[in-house]
Short mmCIF file of C-alpha atoms and ligand atoms in Angstrom, two decimals:
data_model
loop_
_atom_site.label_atom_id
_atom_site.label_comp_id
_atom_site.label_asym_id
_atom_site.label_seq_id
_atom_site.Cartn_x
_atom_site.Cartn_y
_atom_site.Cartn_z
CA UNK A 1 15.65 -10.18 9.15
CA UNK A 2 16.15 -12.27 6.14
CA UNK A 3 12.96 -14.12 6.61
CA UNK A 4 11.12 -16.95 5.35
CA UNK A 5 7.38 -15.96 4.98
CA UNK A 6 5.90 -19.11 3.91
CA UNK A 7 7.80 -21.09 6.32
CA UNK A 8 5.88 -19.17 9.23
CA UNK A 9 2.44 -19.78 8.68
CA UNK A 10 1.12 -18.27 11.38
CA UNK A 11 3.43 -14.92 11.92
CA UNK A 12 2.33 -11.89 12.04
CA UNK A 13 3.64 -11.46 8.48
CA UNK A 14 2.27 -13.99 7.32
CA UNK A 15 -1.11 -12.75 8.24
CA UNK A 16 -0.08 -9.18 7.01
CA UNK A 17 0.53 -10.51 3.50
CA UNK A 18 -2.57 -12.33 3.07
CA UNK A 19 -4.57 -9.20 4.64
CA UNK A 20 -2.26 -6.81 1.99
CA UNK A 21 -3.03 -9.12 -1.10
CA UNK A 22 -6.89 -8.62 -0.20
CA UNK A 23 -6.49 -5.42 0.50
CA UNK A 24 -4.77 -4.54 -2.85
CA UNK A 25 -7.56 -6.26 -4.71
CA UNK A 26 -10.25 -4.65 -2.81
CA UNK A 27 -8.98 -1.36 -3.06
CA UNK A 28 -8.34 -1.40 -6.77
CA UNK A 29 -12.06 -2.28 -7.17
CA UNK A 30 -13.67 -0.03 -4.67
CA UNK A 31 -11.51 3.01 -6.01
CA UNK A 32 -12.00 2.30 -9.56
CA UNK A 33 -16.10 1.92 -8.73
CA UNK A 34 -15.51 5.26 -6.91
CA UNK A 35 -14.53 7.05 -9.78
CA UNK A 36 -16.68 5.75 -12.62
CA UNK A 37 -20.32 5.22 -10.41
CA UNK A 38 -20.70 9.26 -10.90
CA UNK A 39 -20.59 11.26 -13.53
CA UNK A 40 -17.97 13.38 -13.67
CA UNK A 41 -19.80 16.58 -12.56
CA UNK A 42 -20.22 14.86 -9.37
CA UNK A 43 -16.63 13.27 -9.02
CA UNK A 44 -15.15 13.47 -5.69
CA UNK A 45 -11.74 15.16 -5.48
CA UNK A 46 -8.45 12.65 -5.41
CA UNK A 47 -6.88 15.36 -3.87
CA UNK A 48 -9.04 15.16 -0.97
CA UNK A 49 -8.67 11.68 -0.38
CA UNK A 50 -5.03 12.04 -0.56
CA UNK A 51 -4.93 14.31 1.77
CA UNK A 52 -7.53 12.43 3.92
CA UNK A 53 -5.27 9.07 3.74
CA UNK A 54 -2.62 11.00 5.12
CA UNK A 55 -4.35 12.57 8.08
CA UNK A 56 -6.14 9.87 9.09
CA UNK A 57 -3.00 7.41 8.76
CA UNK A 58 -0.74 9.90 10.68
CA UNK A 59 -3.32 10.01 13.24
CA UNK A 60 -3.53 6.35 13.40
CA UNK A 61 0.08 5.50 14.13
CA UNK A 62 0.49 8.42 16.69
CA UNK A 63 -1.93 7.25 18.95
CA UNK A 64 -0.03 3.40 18.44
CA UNK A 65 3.33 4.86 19.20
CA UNK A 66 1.87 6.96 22.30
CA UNK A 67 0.67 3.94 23.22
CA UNK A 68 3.91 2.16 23.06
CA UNK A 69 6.13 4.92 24.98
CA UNK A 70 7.59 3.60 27.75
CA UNK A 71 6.06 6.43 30.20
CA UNK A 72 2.79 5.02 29.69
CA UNK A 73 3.43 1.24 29.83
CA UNK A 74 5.74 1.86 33.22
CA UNK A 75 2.04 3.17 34.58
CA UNK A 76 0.46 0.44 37.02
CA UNK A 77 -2.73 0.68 34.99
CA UNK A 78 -3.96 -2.79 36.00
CA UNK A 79 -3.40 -2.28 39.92
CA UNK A 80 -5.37 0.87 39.60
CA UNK A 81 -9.00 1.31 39.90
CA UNK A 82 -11.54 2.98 37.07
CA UNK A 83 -11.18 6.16 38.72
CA UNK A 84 -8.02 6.30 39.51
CA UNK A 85 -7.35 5.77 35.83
CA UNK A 86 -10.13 8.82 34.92
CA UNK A 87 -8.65 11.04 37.58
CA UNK A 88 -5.39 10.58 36.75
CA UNK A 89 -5.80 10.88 32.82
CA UNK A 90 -4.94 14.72 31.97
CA UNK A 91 -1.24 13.42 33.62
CA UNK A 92 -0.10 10.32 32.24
CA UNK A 93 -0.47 11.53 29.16
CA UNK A 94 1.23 14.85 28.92
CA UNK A 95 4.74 13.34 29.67
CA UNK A 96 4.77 10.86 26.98
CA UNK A 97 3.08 12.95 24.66
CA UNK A 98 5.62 15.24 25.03
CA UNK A 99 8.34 12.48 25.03
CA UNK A 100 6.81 10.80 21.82
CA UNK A 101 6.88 14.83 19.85
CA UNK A 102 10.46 14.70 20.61
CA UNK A 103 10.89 11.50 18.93
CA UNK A 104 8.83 12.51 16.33
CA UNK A 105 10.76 15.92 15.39
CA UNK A 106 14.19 13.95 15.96
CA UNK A 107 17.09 15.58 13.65
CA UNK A 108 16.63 12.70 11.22
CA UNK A 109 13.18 13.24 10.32
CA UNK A 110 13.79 14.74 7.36
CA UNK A 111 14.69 11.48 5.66
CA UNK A 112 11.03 10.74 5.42
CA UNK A 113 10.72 13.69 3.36
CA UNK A 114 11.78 11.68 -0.05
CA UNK A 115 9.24 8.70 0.54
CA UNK A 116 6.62 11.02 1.32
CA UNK A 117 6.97 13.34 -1.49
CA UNK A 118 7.01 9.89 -3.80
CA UNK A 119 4.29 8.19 -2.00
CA UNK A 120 2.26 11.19 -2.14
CA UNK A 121 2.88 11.28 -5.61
CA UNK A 122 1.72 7.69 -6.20
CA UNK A 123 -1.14 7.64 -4.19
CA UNK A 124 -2.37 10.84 -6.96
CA UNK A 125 -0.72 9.03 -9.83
CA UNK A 126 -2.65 5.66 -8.52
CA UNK A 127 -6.37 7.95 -9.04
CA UNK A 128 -5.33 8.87 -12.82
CA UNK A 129 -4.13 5.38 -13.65
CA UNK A 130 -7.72 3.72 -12.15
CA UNK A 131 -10.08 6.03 -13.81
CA UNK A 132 -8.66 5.16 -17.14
CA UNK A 133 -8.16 1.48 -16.82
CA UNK A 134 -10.12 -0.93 -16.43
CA UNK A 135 -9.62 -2.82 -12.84
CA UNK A 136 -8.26 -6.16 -14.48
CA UNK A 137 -5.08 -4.23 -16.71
CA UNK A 138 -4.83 -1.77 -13.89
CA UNK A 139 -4.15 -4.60 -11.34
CA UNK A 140 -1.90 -6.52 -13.57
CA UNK A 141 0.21 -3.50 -15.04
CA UNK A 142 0.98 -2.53 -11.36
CA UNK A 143 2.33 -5.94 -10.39
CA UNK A 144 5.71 -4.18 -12.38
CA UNK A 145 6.45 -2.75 -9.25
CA UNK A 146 7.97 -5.84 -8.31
CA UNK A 147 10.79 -5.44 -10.75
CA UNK A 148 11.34 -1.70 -10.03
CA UNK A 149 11.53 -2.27 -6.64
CA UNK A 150 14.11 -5.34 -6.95
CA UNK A 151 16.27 -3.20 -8.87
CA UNK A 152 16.15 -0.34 -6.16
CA UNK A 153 16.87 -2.72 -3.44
CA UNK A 154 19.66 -3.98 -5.02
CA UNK A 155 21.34 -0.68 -6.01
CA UNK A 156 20.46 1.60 -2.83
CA UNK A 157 20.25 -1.56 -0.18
CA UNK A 158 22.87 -3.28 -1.90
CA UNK A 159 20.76 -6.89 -1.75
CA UNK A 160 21.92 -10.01 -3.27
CA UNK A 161 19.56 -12.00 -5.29
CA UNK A 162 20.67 -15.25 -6.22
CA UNK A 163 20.44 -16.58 -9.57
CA UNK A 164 16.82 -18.37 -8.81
CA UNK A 165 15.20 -15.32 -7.36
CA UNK A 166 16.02 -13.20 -10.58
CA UNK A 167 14.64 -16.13 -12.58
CA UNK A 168 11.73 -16.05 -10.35
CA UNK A 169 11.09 -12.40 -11.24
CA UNK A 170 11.97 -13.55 -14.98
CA UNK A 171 8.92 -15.53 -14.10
CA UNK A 172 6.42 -13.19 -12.47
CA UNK A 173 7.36 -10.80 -15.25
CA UNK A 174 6.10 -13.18 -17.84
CA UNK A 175 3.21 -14.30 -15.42
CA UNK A 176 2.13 -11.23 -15.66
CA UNK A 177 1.96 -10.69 -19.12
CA UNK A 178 0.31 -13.14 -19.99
CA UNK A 179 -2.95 -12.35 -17.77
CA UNK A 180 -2.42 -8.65 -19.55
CA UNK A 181 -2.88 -10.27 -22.57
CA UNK A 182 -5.83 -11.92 -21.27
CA UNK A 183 -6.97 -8.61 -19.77
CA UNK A 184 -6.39 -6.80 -23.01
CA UNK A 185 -8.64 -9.54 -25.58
CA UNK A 186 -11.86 -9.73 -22.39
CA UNK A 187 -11.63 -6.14 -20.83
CA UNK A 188 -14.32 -4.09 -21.69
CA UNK A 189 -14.66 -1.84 -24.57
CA UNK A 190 -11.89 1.37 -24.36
CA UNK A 191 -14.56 3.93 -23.27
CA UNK A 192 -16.48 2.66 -20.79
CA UNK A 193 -15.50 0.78 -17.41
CA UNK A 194 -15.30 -3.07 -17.00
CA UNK A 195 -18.27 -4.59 -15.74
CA UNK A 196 -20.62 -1.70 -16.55
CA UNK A 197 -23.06 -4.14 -18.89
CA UNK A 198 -23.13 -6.73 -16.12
CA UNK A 199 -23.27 -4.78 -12.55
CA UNK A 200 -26.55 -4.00 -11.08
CA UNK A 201 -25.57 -0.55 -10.26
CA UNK A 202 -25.99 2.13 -12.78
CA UNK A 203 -22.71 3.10 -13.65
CA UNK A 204 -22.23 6.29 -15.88
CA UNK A 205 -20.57 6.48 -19.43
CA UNK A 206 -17.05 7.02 -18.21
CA UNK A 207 -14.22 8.50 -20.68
CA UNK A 208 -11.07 6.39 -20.35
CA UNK A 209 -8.03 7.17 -21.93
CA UNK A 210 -5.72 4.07 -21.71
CA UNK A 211 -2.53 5.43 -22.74
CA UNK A 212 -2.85 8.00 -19.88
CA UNK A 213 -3.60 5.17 -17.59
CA UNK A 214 -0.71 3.20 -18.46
CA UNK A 215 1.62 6.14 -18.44
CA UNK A 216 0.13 6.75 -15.23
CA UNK A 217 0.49 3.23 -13.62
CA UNK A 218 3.91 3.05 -15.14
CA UNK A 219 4.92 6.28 -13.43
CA UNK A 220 3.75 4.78 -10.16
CA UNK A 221 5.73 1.98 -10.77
CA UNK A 222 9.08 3.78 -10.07
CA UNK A 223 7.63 5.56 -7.72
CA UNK A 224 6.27 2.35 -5.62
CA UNK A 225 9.43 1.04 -6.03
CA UNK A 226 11.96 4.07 -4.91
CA UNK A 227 9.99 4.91 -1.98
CA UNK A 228 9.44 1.57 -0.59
CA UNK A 229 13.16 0.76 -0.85
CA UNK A 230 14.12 4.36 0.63
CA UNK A 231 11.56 3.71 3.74
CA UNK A 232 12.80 0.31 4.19
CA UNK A 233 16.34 1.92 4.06
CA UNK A 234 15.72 4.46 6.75
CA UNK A 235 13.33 1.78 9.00
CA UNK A 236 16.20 -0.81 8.81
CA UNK A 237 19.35 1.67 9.46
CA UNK A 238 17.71 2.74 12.60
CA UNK A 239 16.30 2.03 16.22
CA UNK A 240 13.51 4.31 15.66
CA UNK A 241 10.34 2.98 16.12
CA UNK A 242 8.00 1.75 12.87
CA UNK A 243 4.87 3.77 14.32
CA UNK A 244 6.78 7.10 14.49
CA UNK A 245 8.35 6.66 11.32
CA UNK A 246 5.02 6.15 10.13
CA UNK A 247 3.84 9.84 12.06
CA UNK A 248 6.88 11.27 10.77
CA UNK A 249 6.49 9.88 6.89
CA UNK A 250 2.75 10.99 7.12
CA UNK A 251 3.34 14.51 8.96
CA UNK A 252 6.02 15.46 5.48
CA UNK A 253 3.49 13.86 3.19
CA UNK A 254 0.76 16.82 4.64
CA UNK A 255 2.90 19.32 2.67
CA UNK A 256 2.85 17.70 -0.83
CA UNK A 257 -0.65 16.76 -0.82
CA UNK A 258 -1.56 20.25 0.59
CA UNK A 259 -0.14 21.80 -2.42
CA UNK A 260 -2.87 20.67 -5.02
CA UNK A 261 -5.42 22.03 -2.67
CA UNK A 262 -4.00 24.48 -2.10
CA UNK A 263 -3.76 25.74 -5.81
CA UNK A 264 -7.56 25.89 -6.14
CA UNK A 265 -8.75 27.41 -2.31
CA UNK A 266 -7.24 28.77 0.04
CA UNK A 267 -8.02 27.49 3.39
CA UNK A 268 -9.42 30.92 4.99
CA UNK A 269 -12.13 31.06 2.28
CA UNK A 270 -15.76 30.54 3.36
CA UNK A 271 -16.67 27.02 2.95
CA UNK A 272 -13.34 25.95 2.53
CA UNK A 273 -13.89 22.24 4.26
CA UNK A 274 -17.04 21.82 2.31
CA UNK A 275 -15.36 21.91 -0.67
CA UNK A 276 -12.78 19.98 0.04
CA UNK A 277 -15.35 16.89 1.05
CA UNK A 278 -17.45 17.92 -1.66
CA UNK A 279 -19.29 14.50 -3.36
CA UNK A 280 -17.26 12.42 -0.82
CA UNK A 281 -19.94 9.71 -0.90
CA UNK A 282 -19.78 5.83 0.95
CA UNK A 283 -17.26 4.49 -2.00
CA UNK A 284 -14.65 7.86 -1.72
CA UNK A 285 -14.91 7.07 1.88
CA UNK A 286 -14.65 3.43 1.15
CA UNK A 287 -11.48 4.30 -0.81
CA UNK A 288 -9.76 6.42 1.73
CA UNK A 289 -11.16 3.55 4.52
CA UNK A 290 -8.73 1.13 2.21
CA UNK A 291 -5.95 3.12 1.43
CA UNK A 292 -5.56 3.80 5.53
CA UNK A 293 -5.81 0.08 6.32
CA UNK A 294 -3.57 -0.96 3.33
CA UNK A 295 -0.83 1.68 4.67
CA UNK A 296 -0.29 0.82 7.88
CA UNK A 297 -0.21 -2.99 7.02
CA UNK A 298 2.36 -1.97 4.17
CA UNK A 299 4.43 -0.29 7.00
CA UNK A 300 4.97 -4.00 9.04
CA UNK A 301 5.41 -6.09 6.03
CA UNK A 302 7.98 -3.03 4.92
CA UNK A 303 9.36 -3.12 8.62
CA UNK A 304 8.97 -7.29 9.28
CA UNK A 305 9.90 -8.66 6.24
CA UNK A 306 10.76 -6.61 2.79
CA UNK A 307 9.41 -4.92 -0.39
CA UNK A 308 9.94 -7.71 -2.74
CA UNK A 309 8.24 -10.59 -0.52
CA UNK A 310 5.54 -7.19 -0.49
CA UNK A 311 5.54 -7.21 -4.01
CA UNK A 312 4.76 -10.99 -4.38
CA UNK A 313 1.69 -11.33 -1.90
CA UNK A 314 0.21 -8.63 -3.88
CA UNK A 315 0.62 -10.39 -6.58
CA UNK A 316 -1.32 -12.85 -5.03
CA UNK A 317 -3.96 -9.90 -5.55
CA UNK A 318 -4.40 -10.11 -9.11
CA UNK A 319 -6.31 -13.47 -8.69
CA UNK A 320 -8.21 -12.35 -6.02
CA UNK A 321 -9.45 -9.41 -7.85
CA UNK A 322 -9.91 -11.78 -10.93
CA UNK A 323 -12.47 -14.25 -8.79
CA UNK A 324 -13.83 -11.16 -7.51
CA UNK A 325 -14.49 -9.54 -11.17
CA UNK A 326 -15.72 -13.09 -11.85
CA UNK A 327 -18.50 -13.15 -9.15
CA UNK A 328 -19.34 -9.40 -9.53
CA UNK A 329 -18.96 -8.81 -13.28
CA UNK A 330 -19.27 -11.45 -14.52
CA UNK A 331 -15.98 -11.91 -15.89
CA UNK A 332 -14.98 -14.85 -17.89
CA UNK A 333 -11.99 -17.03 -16.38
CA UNK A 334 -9.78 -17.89 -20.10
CA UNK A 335 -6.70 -20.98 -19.97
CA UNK A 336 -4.35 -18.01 -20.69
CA UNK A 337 -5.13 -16.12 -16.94
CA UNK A 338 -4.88 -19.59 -15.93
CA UNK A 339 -1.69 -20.12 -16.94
CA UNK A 340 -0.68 -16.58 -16.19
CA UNK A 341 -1.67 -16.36 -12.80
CA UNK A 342 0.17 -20.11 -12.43
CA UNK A 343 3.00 -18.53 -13.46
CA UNK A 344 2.85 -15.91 -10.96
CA UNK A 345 2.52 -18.39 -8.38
CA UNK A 346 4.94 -20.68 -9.30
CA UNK A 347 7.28 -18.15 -9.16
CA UNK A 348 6.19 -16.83 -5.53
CA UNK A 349 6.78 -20.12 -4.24
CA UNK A 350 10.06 -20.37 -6.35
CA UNK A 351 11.22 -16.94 -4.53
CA UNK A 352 10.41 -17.86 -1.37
CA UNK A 353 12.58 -21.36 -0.68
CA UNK A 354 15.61 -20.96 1.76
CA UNK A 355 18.72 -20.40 0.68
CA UNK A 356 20.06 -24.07 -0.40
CA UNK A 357 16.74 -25.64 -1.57
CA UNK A 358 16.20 -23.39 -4.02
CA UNK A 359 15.06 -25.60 -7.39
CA UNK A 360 17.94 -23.99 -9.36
CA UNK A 361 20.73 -24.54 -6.48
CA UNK A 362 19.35 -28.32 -6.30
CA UNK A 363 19.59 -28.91 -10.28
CA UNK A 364 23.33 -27.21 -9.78
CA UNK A 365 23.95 -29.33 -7.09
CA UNK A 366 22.65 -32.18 -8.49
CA UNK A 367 24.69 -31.88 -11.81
CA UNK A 368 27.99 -31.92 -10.02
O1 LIG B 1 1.95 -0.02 -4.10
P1 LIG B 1 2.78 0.11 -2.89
O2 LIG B 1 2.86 -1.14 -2.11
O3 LIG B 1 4.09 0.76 -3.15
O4 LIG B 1 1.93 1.13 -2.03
C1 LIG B 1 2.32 1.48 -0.81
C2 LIG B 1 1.20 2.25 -0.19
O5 LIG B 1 1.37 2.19 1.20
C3 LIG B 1 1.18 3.72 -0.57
O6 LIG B 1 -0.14 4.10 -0.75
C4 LIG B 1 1.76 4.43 0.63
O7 LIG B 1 1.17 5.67 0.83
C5 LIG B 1 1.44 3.47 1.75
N1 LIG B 1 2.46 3.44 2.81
C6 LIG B 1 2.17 3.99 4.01
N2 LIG B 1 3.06 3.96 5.03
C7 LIG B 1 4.26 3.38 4.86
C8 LIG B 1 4.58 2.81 3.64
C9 LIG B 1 3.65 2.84 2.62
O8 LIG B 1 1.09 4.52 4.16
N3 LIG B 1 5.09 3.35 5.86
#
């Protein structure tokens, strides 16, 4: 539904926002942590934790949409007693198990091929662009996905924007630059990661290359965008259910991200899962933890609300990761990511009026 966030306070949305903004900023923090804490020797492999995200989040959002078949809410669990329940267990599940697999290999699964393939693709694309950025440009860079994904949504789901929501994006665009500028003058010197000379933890020389970072993050970008726009587009155009859309997008995604792996083992050699958790340590699992939690709340802000509202709570992000890189390294706070990250907000607030008190319709208004 066309849908006014802010205007709900306490929605489920609402709530899904904040959590996504927090989880945006933790996870570009944790991840980039993950990848510079070791030296490289003892890296963990993104591939893995690709891989891993998928699994876990497949898993995840079958046993929600099992949950909500119909088979198993239409059981009298309430009216029946412990054992009944334990007795009767190895039945009530088979039939909606089954029920749910046929909903999951429906003939129009394959439409979640093209998000997976591109999501799969960013989530690798997301591990390049972090270990060669520092957190602060990474963050801010990223927040371009906004305007790749407004100009998907209005060529493939045909969207209006009025005239103040472009400006608005006018506005986070410039928002944004101006913390990267910001970001650019304070971030840490080119070959080593921010906060190094101020965290406790021993963090290891780590080679960044920023040009491949921004090539990367701009790469994700589009990618962020298309498939966002394309899931929201299948979600929207059907009655099938969010959770086994999720199963479905996460079950193609297995292929893609086997692939990689798949070029280095092969999965009958001896010590085959070994290697593939090799130097997963607390922050890879941290990561993957994250990247889970930040996917299936993606899926109901996708599902409840849309990819550019998405796109401006995690905006939200980049000053929560900013007062976090202020508190843990030490970071200094400048009047430029002041008036940056105003901007940015401004211009969420500016988006998000309802049609017809939108500042630029009440200026129009006015000057008739
Ligand atoms: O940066 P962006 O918001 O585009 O990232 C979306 C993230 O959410 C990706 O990591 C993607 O794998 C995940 N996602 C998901 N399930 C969906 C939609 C997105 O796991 N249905």
């Amino acid at each position: 539904p066309e849908f006014s966030t802010f205007c709900l306070p306490f929605s489920l949305v609402y709530y899904s926002l904040v959590t996504l903004a927090v989880q945006n900023a933790a996870l570009s923090i944790v991840m980039h942590y993950s990848r510079v804490s070791t030296p490289p020797s003892l890296a963990y492999s993104p591939a893995s934790a690709v891989l891993l995200n998928e699994l876990l989040k497949g898993s995840i959002s079958f046993v929600i949409a099992l949950s909500r078949t119909r088979e198993l809410a239409d059981i009298p669990w309430r009216r029946m007693s412990l054992w009944e329940i334990i007795c009767s267990l190895p039945y009530p599940w088979t039939a909606p198990f089954w029920t749910l697999c046929g909903e999951i290999f429906s003939p129009d699964c394959w439409k979640l091929s093209i998000p997976a393939i591109l999501y799969v693709i960013q989530n690798s694309l997301q591990f390049v662009a972090i270990s060669n950025l520092p957190v602060a440009s990474f963050q801010v860079t990223y927040q371009m996905k906004i305007l790749t994904t407004a100009a998907f949504s209005v060529a493939l789901l045909r969207k209006k924007l009025s005239s103040t929501k472009w400006l608005s994006l006018f506005f986070l665009a410039i928002g944004v630059g101006i913390v990267q500028i910001q970001t650019s003058s304070v971030s840490a010197p080119k070959n080593q990661s921010v906060g190094s000379a101020h965290d406790s933890a021993p963090l290891h020389i780590h080679v960044m290359s920023p040009l491949k970072g921004f090539g990367a993050v701009t790469a994700a970008c589009f990618t962020s965008g298309l498939a966002g726009v394309y899931f929201e587009m299948v979600l929207k155009n059907s009655k099938a259910d969010l959770w086994v859309r999720n199963v479905q997008l996460s079950l193609f995604s297995l292929i893609p991200a086997f692939l990689p792996i798949l070029y280095t083992s092969t999965p009958t050699s001896p010590g085959f899962l070994s290697g593939l958790l090799r130097n997963f340590g607390m922050w890879a699992w941290a990561t993957v933890a994250i990247q889970v939690f930040g996917g299936l709340v993606t899926a109901i802000v996708i599902k409840y609300s849309d990819n550019i509202l998405k796109g401006f709570a995690t905006s939200l992000s980049i000053v929560l990761s900013f007062l976090a890189s202020v508190i843990l390294f030490d970071f200094r706070i400048t009047p430029s990511f002041v008036i940056g990250a105003s901007t940015v907000l401004c211009s969420t607030w500016m988006y998000n009026q309802p049609p017809g008190k939108e500042p630029l319709s009440i200026v129009l208004t006015s000057a008739n």
